JSON list of C-alpha atoms and ligand atoms in Angstrom, two decimals:
[
{"chain": "A", "resi": 1, "resn": "MET", "atom": "CA", "xyz": [-11.54, 15.23, -14.55]},
{"chain": "A", "resi": 2, "resn": "ASN", "atom": "CA", "xyz": [-11.91, 12.09, -12.42]},
{"chain": "A", "resi": 3, "resn": "ASN", "atom": "CA", "xyz": [-10.29, 13.20, -9.23]},
{"chain": "A", "resi": 4, "resn": "ILE", "atom": "CA", "xyz": [-8.97, 10.80, -6.61]},
{"chain": "A", "resi": 5, "resn": "VAL", "atom": "CA", "xyz": [-8.51, 12.06, -3.05]},
{"chain": "A", "resi": 6, "resn": "ILE", "atom": "CA", "xyz": [-6.34, 9.95, -0.77]},
{"chain": "A", "resi": 7, "resn": "LEU", "atom": "CA", "xyz": [-6.43, 10.05, 3.04]},
{"chain": "A", "resi": 8, "resn": "ILE", "atom": "CA", "xyz": [-3.40, 8.96, 5.05]},
{"chain": "A", "resi": 9, "resn": "SER", "atom": "CA", "xyz": [-2.12, 8.97, 8.61]},
{"chain": "A", "resi": 10, "resn": "GLY", "atom": "CA", "xyz": [1.41, 7.63, 8.26]},
{"chain": "A", "resi": 11, "resn": "SER", "atom": "CA", "xyz": [4.11, 6.67, 5.81]},
{"chain": "A", "resi": 12, "resn": "GLY", "atom": "CA", "xyz": [1.90, 6.90, 2.75]},
{"chain": "A", "resi": 13, "resn": "SER", "atom": "CA", "xyz": [3.49, 4.05, 0.82]},
{"chain": "A", "resi": 14, "resn": "ASN", "atom": "CA", "xyz": [0.12, 2.88, -0.53]},
{"chain": "A", "resi": 15, "resn": "MET", "atom": "CA", "xyz": [-0.72, 6.43, -1.55]},
{"chain": "A", "resi": 16, "resn": "ALA", "atom": "CA", "xyz": [2.58, 6.60, -3.43]},
{"chain": "A", "resi": 17, "resn": "ALA", "atom": "CA", "xyz": [1.94, 3.22, -5.09]},
{"chain": "A", "resi": 18, "resn": "ILE", "atom": "CA", "xyz": [-1.37, 4.52, -6.41]},
{"chain": "A", "resi": 19, "resn": "ALA", "atom": "CA", "xyz": [0.13, 7.83, -7.55]},
{"chain": "A", "resi": 20, "resn": "ARG", "atom": "CA", "xyz": [3.01, 6.07, -9.30]},
{"chain": "A", "resi": 21, "resn": "ALA", "atom": "CA", "xyz": [0.65, 3.63, -11.02]},
{"chain": "A", "resi": 22, "resn": "ALA", "atom": "CA", "xyz": [-1.44, 6.58, -12.17]},
{"chain": "A", "resi": 23, "resn": "GLN", "atom": "CA", "xyz": [1.62, 8.11, -13.80]},
{"chain": "A", "resi": 24, "resn": "LYS", "atom": "CA", "xyz": [3.12, 4.91, -15.18]},
{"chain": "A", "resi": 25, "resn": "GLU", "atom": "CA", "xyz": [-0.16, 3.65, -16.59]},
{"chain": "A", "resi": 26, "resn": "ALA", "atom": "CA", "xyz": [-1.25, 7.09, -17.86]},
{"chain": "A", "resi": 27, "resn": "TRP", "atom": "CA", "xyz": [-4.55, 7.10, -16.00]},
{"chain": "A", "resi": 28, "resn": "GLN", "atom": "CA", "xyz": [-5.04, 10.73, -16.94]},
{"chain": "A", "resi": 29, "resn": "ASP", "atom": "CA", "xyz": [-4.96, 9.95, -20.66]},
{"chain": "A", "resi": 30, "resn": "LYS", "atom": "CA", "xyz": [-6.90, 6.71, -20.34]},
{"chain": "A", "resi": 31, "resn": "PHE", "atom": "CA", "xyz": [-9.54, 7.59, -17.76]},
{"chain": "A", "resi": 32, "resn": "GLY", "atom": "CA", "xyz": [-9.11, 11.30, -17.09]},
{"chain": "A", "resi": 33, "resn": "ALA", "atom": "CA", "xyz": [-8.12, 10.19, -13.59]},
{"chain": "A", "resi": 34, "resn": "ARG", "atom": "CA", "xyz": [-5.50, 11.72, -11.34]},
{"chain": "A", "resi": 35, "resn": "VAL", "atom": "CA", "xyz": [-4.60, 11.90, -7.68]},
{"chain": "A", "resi": 36, "resn": "ALA", "atom": "CA", "xyz": [-5.82, 15.42, -6.94]},
{"chain": "A", "resi": 37, "resn": "ALA", "atom": "CA", "xyz": [-5.01, 15.72, -3.25]},
{"chain": "A", "resi": 38, "resn": "VAL", "atom": "CA", "xyz": [-3.70, 13.93, -0.18]},
{"chain": "A", "resi": 39, "resn": "PHE", "atom": "CA", "xyz": [-4.96, 14.75, 3.30]},
{"chain": "A", "resi": 40, "resn": "SER", "atom": "CA", "xyz": [-3.46, 13.55, 6.57]},
{"chain": "A", "resi": 41, "resn": "ASN", "atom": "CA", "xyz": [-4.96, 13.80, 10.04]},
{"chain": "A", "resi": 42, "resn": "GLN", "atom": "CA", "xyz": [-1.39, 13.67, 11.42]},
{"chain": "A", "resi": 43, "resn": "ALA", "atom": "CA", "xyz": [0.83, 16.69, 10.79]},
{"chain": "A", "resi": 44, "resn": "ASP", "atom": "CA", "xyz": [3.98, 14.59, 11.10]},
{"chain": "A", "resi": 45, "resn": "ALA", "atom": "CA", "xyz": [2.91, 11.87, 8.66]},
{"chain": "A", "resi": 46, "resn": "PRO", "atom": "CA", "xyz": [5.91, 11.10, 6.42]},
{"chain": "A", "resi": 47, "resn": "GLY", "atom": "CA", "xyz": [3.43, 10.53, 3.59]},
{"chain": "A", "resi": 48, "resn": "LEU", "atom": "CA", "xyz": [2.90, 14.28, 3.32]},
{"chain": "A", "resi": 49, "resn": "ALA", "atom": "CA", "xyz": [6.50, 14.86, 2.22]},
{"chain": "A", "resi": 50, "resn": "LEU", "atom": "CA", "xyz": [6.16, 11.91, -0.13]},
{"chain": "A", "resi": 51, "resn": "ALA", "atom": "CA", "xyz": [3.06, 13.46, -1.70]},
{"chain": "A", "resi": 52, "resn": "GLN", "atom": "CA", "xyz": [4.96, 16.72, -2.02]},
{"chain": "A", "resi": 53, "resn": "ARG", "atom": "CA", "xyz": [7.81, 14.97, -3.84]},
{"chain": "A", "resi": 54, "resn": "LEU", "atom": "CA", "xyz": [5.28, 13.35, -6.16]},
{"chain": "A", "resi": 55, "resn": "GLY", "atom": "CA", "xyz": [3.85, 16.79, -6.96]},
{"chain": "A", "resi": 56, "resn": "ILE", "atom": "CA", "xyz": [0.49, 16.16, -5.31]},
{"chain": "A", "resi": 57, "resn": "ALA", "atom": "CA", "xyz": [-1.36, 18.85, -3.38]},
{"chain": "A", "resi": 58, "resn": "ASN", "atom": "CA", "xyz": [-1.34, 17.88, 0.28]},
{"chain": "A", "resi": 59, "resn": "ALA", "atom": "CA", "xyz": [-2.51, 19.20, 3.62]},
{"chain": "A", "resi": 60, "resn": "THR", "atom": "CA", "xyz": [-3.04, 18.27, 7.23]},
{"chain": "A", "resi": 61, "resn": "LEU", "atom": "CA", "xyz": [-6.36, 18.47, 8.97]},
{"chain": "A", "resi": 62, "resn": "SER", "atom": "CA", "xyz": [-5.81, 17.44, 12.57]},
{"chain": "A", "resi": 63, "resn": "HIS", "atom": "CA", "xyz": [-8.66, 15.73, 14.37]},
{"chain": "A", "resi": 64, "resn": "ARG", "atom": "CA", "xyz": [-7.26, 17.23, 17.57]},
{"chain": "A", "resi": 65, "resn": "ASP", "atom": "CA", "xyz": [-8.50, 20.63, 16.43]},
{"chain": "A", "resi": 66, "resn": "PHE", "atom": "CA", "xyz": [-12.12, 19.52, 16.54]},
{"chain": "A", "resi": 67, "resn": "ALA", "atom": "CA", "xyz": [-14.45, 18.90, 19.47]},
{"chain": "A", "resi": 68, "resn": "SER", "atom": "CA", "xyz": [-16.08, 15.78, 18.05]},
{"chain": "A", "resi": 69, "resn": "ARG", "atom": "CA", "xyz": [-15.65, 13.07, 15.45]},
{"chain": "A", "resi": 70, "resn": "GLU", "atom": "CA", "xyz": [-18.63, 14.50, 13.57]},
{"chain": "A", "resi": 71, "resn": "ALA", "atom": "CA", "xyz": [-17.13, 18.00, 13.48]},
{"chain": "A", "resi": 72, "resn": "PHE", "atom": "CA", "xyz": [-13.79, 16.71, 12.20]},
{"chain": "A", "resi": 73, "resn": "ASP", "atom": "CA", "xyz": [-15.45, 14.54, 9.57]},
{"chain": "A", "resi": 74, "resn": "ALA", "atom": "CA", "xyz": [-17.62, 17.44, 8.39]},
{"chain": "A", "resi": 75, "resn": "ALA", "atom": "CA", "xyz": [-14.55, 19.65, 7.97]},
{"chain": "A", "resi": 76, "resn": "LEU", "atom": "CA", "xyz": [-12.70, 16.87, 6.19]},
{"chain": "A", "resi": 77, "resn": "MET", "atom": "CA", "xyz": [-15.65, 16.31, 3.85]},
{"chain": "A", "resi": 78, "resn": "ALA", "atom": "CA", "xyz": [-15.59, 19.99, 2.94]},
{"chain": "A", "resi": 79, "resn": "ARG", "atom": "CA", "xyz": [-11.86, 19.80, 2.14]},
{"chain": "A", "resi": 80, "resn": "ILE", "atom": "CA", "xyz": [-12.32, 16.62, 0.13]},
{"chain": "A", "resi": 81, "resn": "ASP", "atom": "CA", "xyz": [-15.37, 17.90, -1.74]},
{"chain": "A", "resi": 82, "resn": "ALA", "atom": "CA", "xyz": [-13.46, 20.96, -2.91]},
{"chain": "A", "resi": 83, "resn": "HIS", "atom": "CA", "xyz": [-11.84, 18.45, -5.31]},
{"chain": "A", "resi": 84, "resn": "ALA", "atom": "CA", "xyz": [-15.16, 16.91, -6.39]},
{"chain": "A", "resi": 85, "resn": "PRO", "atom": "CA", "xyz": [-13.69, 13.41, -6.22]},
{"chain": "A", "resi": 86, "resn": "GLN", "atom": "CA", "xyz": [-14.97, 10.39, -8.09]},
{"chain": "A", "resi": 87, "resn": "LEU", "atom": "CA", "xyz": [-13.13, 8.21, -5.59]},
{"chain": "A", "resi": 88, "resn": "VAL", "atom": "CA", "xyz": [-11.94, 8.66, -2.01]},
{"chain": "A", "resi": 89, "resn": "VAL", "atom": "CA", "xyz": [-9.19, 6.27, -0.98]},
{"chain": "A", "resi": 90, "resn": "LEU", "atom": "CA", "xyz": [-8.29, 5.39, 2.61]},
{"chain": "A", "resi": 91, "resn": "ALA", "atom": "CA", "xyz": [-4.61, 4.46, 2.50]},
{"chain": "A", "resi": 92, "resn": "GLY", "atom": "CA", "xyz": [-3.56, 3.85, 6.08]},
{"chain": "A", "resi": 93, "resn": "PHE", "atom": "CA", "xyz": [-6.03, 6.45, 7.38]},
{"chain": "A", "resi": 94, "resn": "MET", "atom": "CA", "xyz": [-6.26, 5.42, 11.02]},
{"chain": "A", "resi": 95, "resn": "ARG", "atom": "CA", "xyz": [-9.61, 6.94, 11.92]},
{"chain": "A", "resi": 96, "resn": "ILE", "atom": "CA", "xyz": [-13.01, 5.49, 12.54]},
{"chain": "A", "resi": 97, "resn": "LEU", "atom": "CA", "xyz": [-15.39, 7.30, 10.23]},
{"chain": "A", "resi": 98, "resn": "SER", "atom": "CA", "xyz": [-18.74, 8.73, 11.26]},
{"chain": "A", "resi": 99, "resn": "PRO", "atom": "CA", "xyz": [-21.89, 7.33, 9.61]},
{"chain": "A", "resi": 100, "resn": "ALA", "atom": "CA", "xyz": [-22.43, 10.69, 7.88]},
{"chain": "A", "resi": 101, "resn": "PHE", "atom": "CA", "xyz": [-18.98, 10.49, 6.25]},
{"chain": "A", "resi": 102, "resn": "VAL", "atom": "CA", "xyz": [-19.53, 6.92, 5.06]},
{"chain": "A", "resi": 103, "resn": "ARG", "atom": "CA", "xyz": [-23.00, 7.77, 3.73]},
{"chain": "A", "resi": 104, "resn": "HIS", "atom": "CA", "xyz": [-21.71, 10.84, 1.90]},
{"chain": "A", "resi": 105, "resn": "TYR", "atom": "CA", "xyz": [-19.13, 8.82, -0.06]},
{"chain": "A", "resi": 106, "resn": "ALA", "atom": "CA", "xyz": [-21.18, 5.64, -0.47]},
{"chain": "A", "resi": 107, "resn": "GLY", "atom": "CA", "xyz": [-20.02, 3.71, -3.54]},
{"chain": "A", "resi": 108, "resn": "ARG", "atom": "CA", "xyz": [-16.88, 5.81, -3.99]},
{"chain": "A", "resi": 109, "resn": "LEU", "atom": "CA", "xyz": [-14.99, 5.09, -0.76]},
{"chain": "A", "resi": 110, "resn": "ILE", "atom": "CA", "xyz": [-12.42, 2.28, -0.48]},
{"chain": "A", "resi": 111, "resn": "ASN", "atom": "CA", "xyz": [-9.94, 1.10, 2.12]},
{"chain": "A", "resi": 112, "resn": "ILE", "atom": "CA", "xyz": [-7.02, -1.27, 2.36]},
{"chain": "A", "resi": 113, "resn": "HIS", "atom": "CA", "xyz": [-6.83, -3.46, 5.43]},
{"chain": "A", "resi": 114, "resn": "PRO", "atom": "CA", "xyz": [-3.78, -5.56, 6.36]},
{"chain": "A", "resi": 115, "resn": "SER", "atom": "CA", "xyz": [-5.52, -8.90, 6.81]},
{"chain": "A", "resi": 116, "resn": "LEU", "atom": "CA", "xyz": [-7.49, -11.42, 4.83]},
{"chain": "A", "resi": 117, "resn": "LEU", "atom": "CA", "xyz": [-10.92, -10.10, 5.72]},
{"chain": "A", "resi": 118, "resn": "PRO", "atom": "CA", "xyz": [-13.24, -11.13, 7.23]},
{"chain": "A", "resi": 119, "resn": "ALA", "atom": "CA", "xyz": [-10.47, -12.37, 9.54]},
{"chain": "A", "resi": 120, "resn": "PHE", "atom": "CA", "xyz": [-8.81, -9.86, 11.86]},
{"chain": "A", "resi": 121, "resn": "THR", "atom": "CA", "xyz": [-10.79, -6.66, 11.52]},
{"chain": "A", "resi": 122, "resn": "GLY", "atom": "CA", "xyz": [-9.42, -3.78, 13.60]},
{"chain": "A", "resi": 123, "resn": "LEU", "atom": "CA", "xyz": [-5.86, -3.29, 14.80]},
{"chain": "A", "resi": 124, "resn": "ASN", "atom": "CA", "xyz": [-2.70, -5.41, 15.33]},
{"chain": "A", "resi": 125, "resn": "THR", "atom": "CA", "xyz": [-3.67, -7.72, 12.50]},
{"chain": "A", "resi": 126, "resn": "HIS", "atom": "CA", "xyz": [-0.21, -9.24, 11.93]},
{"chain": "A", "resi": 127, "resn": "GLN", "atom": "CA", "xyz": [0.44, -10.14, 15.55]},
{"chain": "A", "resi": 128, "resn": "ARG", "atom": "CA", "xyz": [-3.05, -11.60, 15.80]},
{"chain": "A", "resi": 129, "resn": "ALA", "atom": "CA", "xyz": [-2.45, -13.71, 12.67]},
{"chain": "A", "resi": 130, "resn": "LEU", "atom": "CA", "xyz": [0.81, -14.99, 14.19]},
{"chain": "A", "resi": 131, "resn": "ASP", "atom": "CA", "xyz": [-0.83, -15.69, 17.55]},
{"chain": "A", "resi": 132, "resn": "ALA", "atom": "CA", "xyz": [-3.61, -17.64, 15.82]},
{"chain": "A", "resi": 133, "resn": "GLY", "atom": "CA", "xyz": [-1.05, -19.81, 14.04]},
{"chain": "A", "resi": 134, "resn": "CYS", "atom": "CA", "xyz": [-2.14, -18.78, 10.55]},
{"chain": "A", "resi": 135, "resn": "GLY", "atom": "CA", "xyz": [-0.19, -20.32, 7.69]},
{"chain": "A", "resi": 136, "resn": "VAL", "atom": "CA", "xyz": [-1.07, -17.45, 5.39]},
{"chain": "A", "resi": 137, "resn": "ALA", "atom": "CA", "xyz": [-1.77, -13.76, 5.84]},
{"chain": "A", "resi": 138, "resn": "GLY", "atom": "CA", "xyz": [-2.52, -10.93, 3.47]},
{"chain": "A", "resi": 139, "resn": "ALA", "atom": "CA", "xyz": [-4.39, -7.77, 2.69]},
{"chain": "A", "resi": 140, "resn": "THR", "atom": "CA", "xyz": [-7.82, -6.79, 1.46]},
{"chain": "A", "resi": 141, "resn": "VAL", "atom": "CA", "xyz": [-9.12, -3.85, -0.55]},
{"chain": "A", "resi": 142, "resn": "HIS", "atom": "CA", "xyz": [-12.77, -3.30, 0.24]},
{"chain": "A", "resi": 143, "resn": "GLN", "atom": "CA", "xyz": [-15.59, -0.84, -0.06]},
{"chain": "A", "resi": 144, "resn": "VAL", "atom": "CA", "xyz": [-16.19, 1.14, 3.08]},
{"chain": "A", "resi": 145, "resn": "THR", "atom": "CA", "xyz": [-19.55, 0.73, 4.75]},
{"chain": "A", "resi": 146, "resn": "ALA", "atom": "CA", "xyz": [-20.90, 1.67, 8.16]},
{"chain": "A", "resi": 147, "resn": "GLU", "atom": "CA", "xyz": [-19.49, -1.45, 9.82]},
{"chain": "A", "resi": 148, "resn": "LEU", "atom": "CA", "xyz": [-15.71, -1.30, 10.35]},
{"chain": "A", "resi": 149, "resn": "ASP", "atom": "CA", "xyz": [-13.72, -3.42, 7.82]},
{"chain": "A", "resi": 150, "resn": "HIS", "atom": "CA", "xyz": [-16.87, -5.12, 6.50]},
{"chain": "A", "resi": 151, "resn": "GLY", "atom": "CA", "xyz": [-17.65, -3.71, 3.01]},
{"chain": "A", "resi": 152, "resn": "ALA", "atom": "CA", "xyz": [-17.61, -5.73, -0.21]},
{"chain": "A", "resi": 153, "resn": "ILE", "atom": "CA", "xyz": [-14.22, -7.22, -0.99]},
{"chain": "A", "resi": 154, "resn": "LEU", "atom": "CA", "xyz": [-12.63, -5.87, -4.18]},
{"chain": "A", "resi": 155, "resn": "ALA", "atom": "CA", "xyz": [-9.17, -7.46, -4.12]},
{"chain": "A", "resi": 156, "resn": "GLN", "atom": "CA", "xyz": [-7.07, -9.68, -1.89]},
{"chain": "A", "resi": 157, "resn": "ALA", "atom": "CA", "xyz": [-3.46, -10.79, -1.79]},
{"chain": "A", "resi": 158, "resn": "VAL", "atom": "CA", "xyz": [-2.15, -13.80, 0.13]},
{"chain": "A", "resi": 159, "resn": "VAL", "atom": "CA", "xyz": [1.38, -14.24, 1.49]},
{"chain": "A", "resi": 160, "resn": "PRO", "atom": "CA", "xyz": [2.87, -17.13, 3.46]},
{"chain": "A", "resi": 161, "resn": "VAL", "atom": "CA", "xyz": [3.62, -16.83, 7.15]},
{"chain": "A", "resi": 162, "resn": "LEU", "atom": "CA", "xyz": [7.25, -18.00, 7.42]},
{"chain": "A", "resi": 163, "resn": "PRO", "atom": "CA", "xyz": [9.05, -19.63, 10.35]},
{"chain": "A", "resi": 164, "resn": "GLY", "atom": "CA", "xyz": [10.52, -16.96, 12.61]},
{"chain": "A", "resi": 165, "resn": "ASP", "atom": "CA", "xyz": [8.21, -14.22, 11.36]},
{"chain": "A", "resi": 166, "resn": "SER", "atom": "CA", "xyz": [7.61, -11.26, 13.64]},
{"chain": "A", "resi": 167, "resn": "ALA", "atom": "CA", "xyz": [4.69, -8.89, 13.20]},
{"chain": "A", "resi": 168, "resn": "ASP", "atom": "CA", "xyz": [7.13, -6.54, 11.47]},
{"chain": "A", "resi": 169, "resn": "THR", "atom": "CA", "xyz": [8.53, -9.04, 8.97]},
{"chain": "A", "resi": 170, "resn": "LEU", "atom": "CA", "xyz": [5.02, -10.24, 8.17]},
{"chain": "A", "resi": 171, "resn": "ALA", "atom": "CA", "xyz": [3.77, -6.67, 7.81]},
{"chain": "A", "resi": 172, "resn": "ALA", "atom": "CA", "xyz": [6.57, -5.88, 5.37]},
{"chain": "A", "resi": 173, "resn": "ARG", "atom": "CA", "xyz": [5.76, -8.95, 3.26]},
{"chain": "A", "resi": 174, "resn": "VAL", "atom": "CA", "xyz": [2.07, -8.01, 3.21]},
{"chain": "A", "resi": 175, "resn": "LEU", "atom": "CA", "xyz": [2.83, -4.37, 2.38]},
{"chain": "A", "resi": 176, "resn": "THR", "atom": "CA", "xyz": [4.65, -5.30, -0.85]},
{"chain": "A", "resi": 177, "resn": "GLN", "atom": "CA", "xyz": [1.43, -7.00, -1.97]},
{"chain": "A", "resi": 178, "resn": "GLU", "atom": "CA", "xyz": [-0.72, -4.05, -0.85]},
{"chain": "A", "resi": 179, "resn": "HIS", "atom": "CA", "xyz": [1.25, -1.93, -3.29]},
{"chain": "A", "resi": 180, "resn": "LEU", "atom": "CA", "xyz": [0.12, -4.22, -6.12]},
{"chain": "A", "resi": 181, "resn": "ILE", "atom": "CA", "xyz": [-3.54, -4.82, -5.33]},
{"chain": "A", "resi": 182, "resn": "PHE", "atom": "CA", "xyz": [-4.50, -1.31, -4.24]},
{"chain": "A", "resi": 183, "resn": "PRO", "atom": "CA", "xyz": [-3.50, 0.48, -7.46]},
{"chain": "A", "resi": 184, "resn": "ARG", "atom": "CA", "xyz": [-5.08, -2.34, -9.41]},
{"chain": "A", "resi": 185, "resn": "ALA", "atom": "CA", "xyz": [-8.41, -1.96, -7.59]},
{"chain": "A", "resi": 186, "resn": "VAL", "atom": "CA", "xyz": [-8.38, 1.81, -8.22]},
{"chain": "A", "resi": 187, "resn": "ARG", "atom": "CA", "xyz": [-7.57, 1.29, -11.90]},
{"chain": "A", "resi": 188, "resn": "GLU", "atom": "CA", "xyz": [-10.44, -1.17, -12.21]},
{"chain": "A", "resi": 189, "resn": "PHE", "atom": "CA", "xyz": [-12.82, 1.38, -10.73]},
{"chain": "A", "resi": 190, "resn": "PHE", "atom": "CA", "xyz": [-11.97, 3.74, -13.57]},
{"chain": "A", "resi": 191, "resn": "GLU", "atom": "CA", "xyz": [-11.97, 1.01, -16.18]},
{"chain": "A", "resi": 192, "resn": "GLY", "atom": "CA", "xyz": [-15.62, 0.68, -15.35]},
{"chain": "A", "resi": 193, "resn": "GLN", "atom": "CA", "xyz": [-15.50, -2.95, -14.43]},
{"chain": "A", "resi": 194, "resn": "GLY", "atom": "CA", "xyz": [-17.52, -2.17, -11.33]},
{"chain": "A", "resi": 195, "resn": "TRP", "atom": "CA", "xyz": [-17.13, -3.02, -7.70]},
{"chain": "A", "resi": 196, "resn": "GLY", "atom": "CA", "xyz": [-17.97, -6.07, -5.74]},
{"chain": "A", "resi": 197, "resn": "ARG", "atom": "CA", "xyz": [-16.10, -8.73, -7.67]},
{"chain": "A", "resi": 198, "resn": "ASP", "atom": "CA", "xyz": [-14.04, -11.01, -5.48]},
{"chain": "A", "resi": 199, "resn": "GLN", "atom": "CA", "xyz": [-10.64, -11.65, -6.89]},
{"chain": "A", "resi": 200, "resn": "CYS", "atom": "CA", "xyz": [-7.37, -13.08, -5.72]},
{"chain": "A", "resi": 201, "resn": "ALA", "atom": "CA", "xyz": [-3.87, -11.79, -6.45]},
{"chain": "B", "resi": 301, "resn": "LIG", "atom": "C1", "xyz": [-0.99, -0.41, 5.55]},
{"chain": "B", "resi": 301, "resn": "LIG", "atom": "O1", "xyz": [-0.42, -1.65, 5.91]},
{"chain": "B", "resi": 301, "resn": "LIG", "atom": "C2", "xyz": [-2.49, -0.50, 5.59]},
{"chain": "B", "resi": 301, "resn": "LIG", "atom": "O2", "xyz": [-2.98, -1.75, 5.19]},
{"chain": "B", "resi": 301, "resn": "LIG", "atom": "C3", "xyz": [-2.78, -0.25, 7.03]},
{"chain": "B", "resi": 301, "resn": "LIG", "atom": "O3", "xyz": [-1.87, 0.74, 7.42]},
{"chain": "B", "resi": 301, "resn": "LIG", "atom": "C4", "xyz": [-0.70, 0.64, 6.61]},
{"chain": "B", "resi": 301, "resn": "LIG", "atom": "C5", "xyz": [-0.43, 1.99, 6.01]},
{"chain": "B", "resi": 301, "resn": "LIG", "atom": "O4", "xyz": [0.81, 2.00, 5.36]},
{"chain": "B", "resi": 301, "resn": "LIG", "atom": "N1", "xyz": [-4.12, 0.15, 7.24]},
{"chain": "B", "resi": 301, "resn": "LIG", "atom": "C6", "xyz": [-4.82, -0.13, 8.33]},
{"chain": "B", "resi": 301, "resn": "LIG", "atom": "O5", "xyz": [-4.35, -0.73, 9.28]},
{"chain": "B", "resi": 301, "resn": "LIG", "atom": "C7", "xyz": [-6.25, 0.38, 8.34]},
{"chain": "B", "resi": 301, "resn": "LIG", "atom": "N2", "xyz": [-6.98, -0.18, 9.42]},
{"chain": "B", "resi": 301, "resn": "LIG", "atom": "P1", "xyz": [1.17, 3.19, 4.36]},
{"chain": "B", "resi": 301, "resn": "LIG", "atom": "O6", "xyz": [0.90, 4.49, 5.12]},
{"chain": "B", "resi": 301, "resn": "LIG", "atom": "O7", "xyz": [2.62, 3.02, 4.08]},
{"chain": "B", "resi": 301, "resn": "LIG", "atom": "O8", "xyz": [0.31, 3.07, 3.13]}
]
């Protein structure tokens, strides 16, 4: 079984998009792939209830219960590895990962970031795009490497910035595209097309 483990911190809409694509496109029949588990570092993440409704095993592991980033990451790795995943997906997981975590999942760890990388790494991407006067914005699926938001780009989607946009309206427009490119990038992993191809939505 090609298990996918998804990490979230919030609403989990990208997680749900991947899980729904897996069902709709019969990933289990085609690739032996399924979303095996969802973990959140936030106990109140709405994505946990969403995972529950989708019939996916889910649990919270709070970083607040650990003395250091390394200790939390080690515990999380143990929980993840219980599912022997082929792919670990960061879907709005708002944690900086330790080098040991990134090394452990090298080549099978991907993230979605709400900007057109390499522009606007880090936080508050939509407001920063507005402040910079960007005419377009978007999202990027990329491999996770030691440097934050810098791994090989796997998929991107571009949306226009419209007159009167706020960070919220822009974020919502970008999010609809995230829900298309993220499941597609995961599917391509299992189709065996390999990582590292740049592509535009
Ligand atoms: C998404 O917009 C994702 O790109 C972003 O958090 C949101 C999670 O939404 N991720 C980051 O900012 C990572 N640095 P979701 O919980 O509904 O999928």
